[in-house]
PDB file of C-alpha atoms in Angstrom:
ATOM      1  CA  MET S1338      75.248 -25.155 111.100  1.00  0.00           C
ATOM      2  CA  ALA S1339      77.060 -24.841 107.784  1.00  0.00           C
ATOM      3  CA  LYS S1340      80.396 -23.049 107.598  1.00  0.00           C
ATOM      4  CA  GLN S1341      80.017 -19.443 107.031  1.00  0.00           C
ATOM      5  CA  ALA S1342      82.370 -19.628 103.961  1.00  0.00           C
ATOM      6  CA  LEU S1343      80.054 -21.985 102.352  1.00  0.00           C
ATOM      7  CA  LEU S1344      76.974 -19.733 102.860  1.00  0.00           C
ATOM      8  CA  GLN S1345      78.834 -16.700 101.697  1.00  0.00           C
ATOM      9  CA  ARG S1346      79.832 -18.558  98.441  1.00  0.00           C
ATOM     10  CA  GLU S1347      76.258 -19.502  97.897  1.00  0.00           C
ATOM     11  CA  LEU S1348      75.189 -15.853  98.285  1.00  0.00           C
ATOM     12  CA  LYS S1349      77.714 -14.826  95.687  1.00  0.00           C
ATOM     13  CA  ARG S1350      76.462 -17.330  93.271  1.00  0.00           C
ATOM     14  CA  ASP S1351      72.916 -16.067  93.842  1.00  0.00           C
ATOM     15  CA  GLN S1352      73.966 -12.646  93.000  1.00  0.00           C
ATOM     16  CA  LEU S1353      75.904 -13.657  89.797  1.00  0.00           C
ATOM     17  CA  VAL S1354      72.878 -15.723  88.569  1.00  0.00           C
ATOM     18  CA  ALA S1355      70.677 -12.737  89.096  1.00  0.00           C
ATOM     19  CA  LYS S1356      73.159 -10.359  87.333  1.00  0.00           C
ATOM     20  CA  PHE S1357      73.504 -12.504  84.329  1.00  0.00           C
ATOM     21  CA  ALA S1358      70.065 -14.014  84.158  1.00  0.00           C
ATOM     22  CA  ASN S1359      68.837 -11.927  81.101  1.00  0.00           C
ATOM     23  CA  LYS S1360      72.073 -12.430  79.097  1.00  0.00           C
ATOM     24  CA  TYR S1361      72.190 -16.144  79.968  1.00  0.00           C
ATOM     25  CA  ASN S1362      68.622 -16.799  78.867  1.00  0.00           C
ATOM     26  CA  GLU S1363      69.102 -14.789  75.586  1.00  0.00           C
ATOM     27  CA  LEU S1364      72.245 -16.690  74.651  1.00  0.00           C
ATOM     28  CA  LYS S1365      70.636 -20.056  75.576  1.00  0.00           C
ATOM     29  CA  ALA S1366      67.599 -19.283  73.454  1.00  0.00           C
ATOM     30  CA  ILE S1367      69.858 -18.293  70.467  1.00  0.00           C
ATOM     31  CA  SER S1368      71.969 -21.499  70.785  1.00  0.00           C
ATOM     32  CA  LYS S1369      68.852 -23.726  70.754  1.00  0.00           C
ATOM     33  CA  ASP S1370      67.068 -21.872  67.897  1.00  0.00           C
ATOM     34  CA  ALA S1371      67.241 -24.095  64.820  1.00  0.00           C
ATOM     35  CA  LYS S1372      66.070 -21.276  62.479  1.00  0.00           C
ATOM     36  CA  ARG S1373      69.332 -19.311  63.074  1.00  0.00           C
ATOM     37  CA  SER S1374      72.451 -20.012  61.271  1.00  0.00           C
ATOM     38  CA  ASP S1375      75.137 -22.277  62.486  1.00  0.00           C
ATOM     39  CA  GLU S1376      77.577 -19.314  62.940  1.00  0.00           C
ATOM     40  CA  GLU S1377      75.169 -17.401  65.192  1.00  0.00           C
ATOM     41  CA  ARG S1378      74.457 -20.453  67.273  1.00  0.00           C
ATOM     42  CA  ASP S1379      78.202 -21.193  67.684  1.00  0.00           C
ATOM     43  CA  ALA S1380      78.951 -17.582  68.569  1.00  0.00           C
ATOM     44  CA  ALA S1381      76.161 -17.740  71.214  1.00  0.00           C
ATOM     45  CA  ARG S1382      77.649 -20.980  72.697  1.00  0.00           C
ATOM     46  CA  LEU S1383      81.101 -19.238  72.778  1.00  0.00           C
ATOM     47  CA  ALA S1384      79.592 -16.278  74.622  1.00  0.00           C
ATOM     48  CA  LEU S1385      77.884 -18.545  77.032  1.00  0.00           C
ATOM     49  CA  GLN S1386      81.275 -20.211  77.772  1.00  0.00           C
ATOM     50  CA  LYS S1387      82.823 -16.747  78.459  1.00  0.00           C
ATOM     51  CA  LEU S1388      80.242 -16.015  81.216  1.00  0.00           C
ATOM     52  CA  PRO S1389      81.517 -16.708  84.704  1.00  0.00           C
ATOM     53  CA  ARG S1390      81.030 -20.291  85.815  1.00  0.00           C
ATOM     54  CA  ASN S1391      78.877 -19.363  88.899  1.00  0.00           C
ATOM     55  CA  ALA S1392      76.505 -17.379  86.618  1.00  0.00           C
ATOM     56  CA  ASN S1393      74.959 -20.704  85.553  1.00  0.00           C
ATOM     57  CA  PRO S1394      71.744 -21.468  87.678  1.00  0.00           C
ATOM     58  CA  THR S1395      72.564 -25.152  87.870  1.00  0.00           C
ATOM     59  CA  ARG S1396      75.541 -24.385  90.071  1.00  0.00           C
ATOM     60  CA  GLN S1397      73.148 -23.139  92.826  1.00  0.00           C
ATOM     61  CA  ARG S1398      72.518 -25.428  95.711  1.00  0.00           C
ATOM     62  CA  ASN S1399      69.361 -25.678  97.768  1.00  0.00           C
ATOM     63  CA  ARG S1400      70.114 -24.991 101.429  1.00  0.00           C
ATOM     64  CA  CYS S1401      68.103 -25.084 104.704  1.00  0.00           C
ATOM     65  CA  GLU S1402      67.101 -21.491 105.591  1.00  0.00           C
ATOM     66  CA  ILE S1403      67.839 -22.067 109.340  1.00  0.00           C
ATOM     67  CA  THR S1404      70.954 -24.255 109.422  1.00  0.00           C
ATOM     68  CA  GLY S1405      72.397 -23.859 105.942  1.00  0.00           C
ATOM     69  CA  ARG S1406      72.516 -27.681 105.586  1.00  0.00           C
ATOM     70  CA  ALA S1407      72.913 -28.544 101.725  1.00  0.00           C
ATOM     71  CA  ARG S1408      71.647 -32.153 101.727  1.00  0.00           C
ATOM     72  CA  GLY S1409      68.193 -33.444 102.563  1.00  0.00           C
ATOM     73  CA  THR S1410      66.230 -30.167 102.000  1.00  0.00           C
ATOM     74  CA  PHE S1411      62.643 -29.993 101.252  1.00  0.00           C
ATOM     75  CA  LYS S1412      62.025 -27.560  98.285  1.00  0.00           C
ATOM     76  CA  GLN S1413      58.465 -26.987  99.495  1.00  0.00           C
ATOM     77  CA  PHE S1414      59.499 -25.625 102.852  1.00  0.00           C
ATOM     78  CA  GLY S1415      63.075 -24.482 102.151  1.00  0.00           C
ATOM     79  CA  LEU S1416      64.195 -26.308 105.210  1.00  0.00           C
ATOM     80  CA  GLY S1417      66.396 -29.304 105.961  1.00  0.00           C
ATOM     81  CA  ARG S1418      64.912 -32.673 106.942  1.00  0.00           C
ATOM     82  CA  MET S1419      65.783 -32.379 110.603  1.00  0.00           C
ATOM     83  CA  LYS S1420      64.241 -28.875 110.916  1.00  0.00           C
ATOM     84  CA  VAL S1421      61.140 -30.045 109.029  1.00  0.00           C
ATOM     85  CA  ARG S1422      60.655 -32.853 111.496  1.00  0.00           C
ATOM     86  CA  GLU S1423      61.357 -30.580 114.598  1.00  0.00           C
ATOM     87  CA  MET S1424      58.833 -27.983 113.325  1.00  0.00           C
ATOM     88  CA  ALA S1425      56.149 -30.502 112.286  1.00  0.00           C
ATOM     89  CA  PHE S1426      56.274 -32.118 115.789  1.00  0.00           C
ATOM     90  CA  ALA S1427      55.978 -28.719 117.414  1.00  0.00           C
ATOM     91  CA  GLY S1428      53.086 -27.868 115.243  1.00  0.00           C
ATOM     92  CA  GLU S1429      54.834 -24.838 113.644  1.00  0.00           C
ATOM     93  CA  ILE S1430      54.085 -26.027 109.951  1.00  0.00           C
ATOM     94  CA  PRO S1431      50.386 -25.593 109.137  1.00  0.00           C
ATOM     95  CA  GLY S1432      48.819 -28.817 107.654  1.00  0.00           C
ATOM     96  CA  ILE S1433      51.373 -31.251 108.757  1.00  0.00           C
ATOM     97  CA  THR S1434      50.665 -33.739 111.604  1.00  0.00           C
ATOM     98  CA  LYS S1435      52.431 -36.738 112.950  1.00  0.00           C
ATOM     99  CA  ALA S1436      51.287 -39.948 111.122  1.00  0.00           C
ATOM    100  CA  SER S1437      49.506 -42.476 113.208  1.00  0.00           C
ATOM    101  CA  TRP S1438      47.532 -45.489 112.123  1.00  0.00           C
TER     102      TRP S1438
END
């Protein structure tokens, strides 16, 4: 099980990303728009830098829903590799069976 502080930090990041999502996307679109003037694009980049660091979606980490483990998570299931293996062997994940040949 992951430390509770790490899980809480991740929840705070999720909330910040959701809070600033619209503003972040607008500023990102302005900074990439070649039709706009250089001054507008620079102003958008500066505004992006003034947003909180954790408002950037790339700072989010995929974690196992059950254990909170950060590494070895399957995006398809939202679970860590060990939990996927346990649940697959127990038949709790539909469509997944143990390989045999």
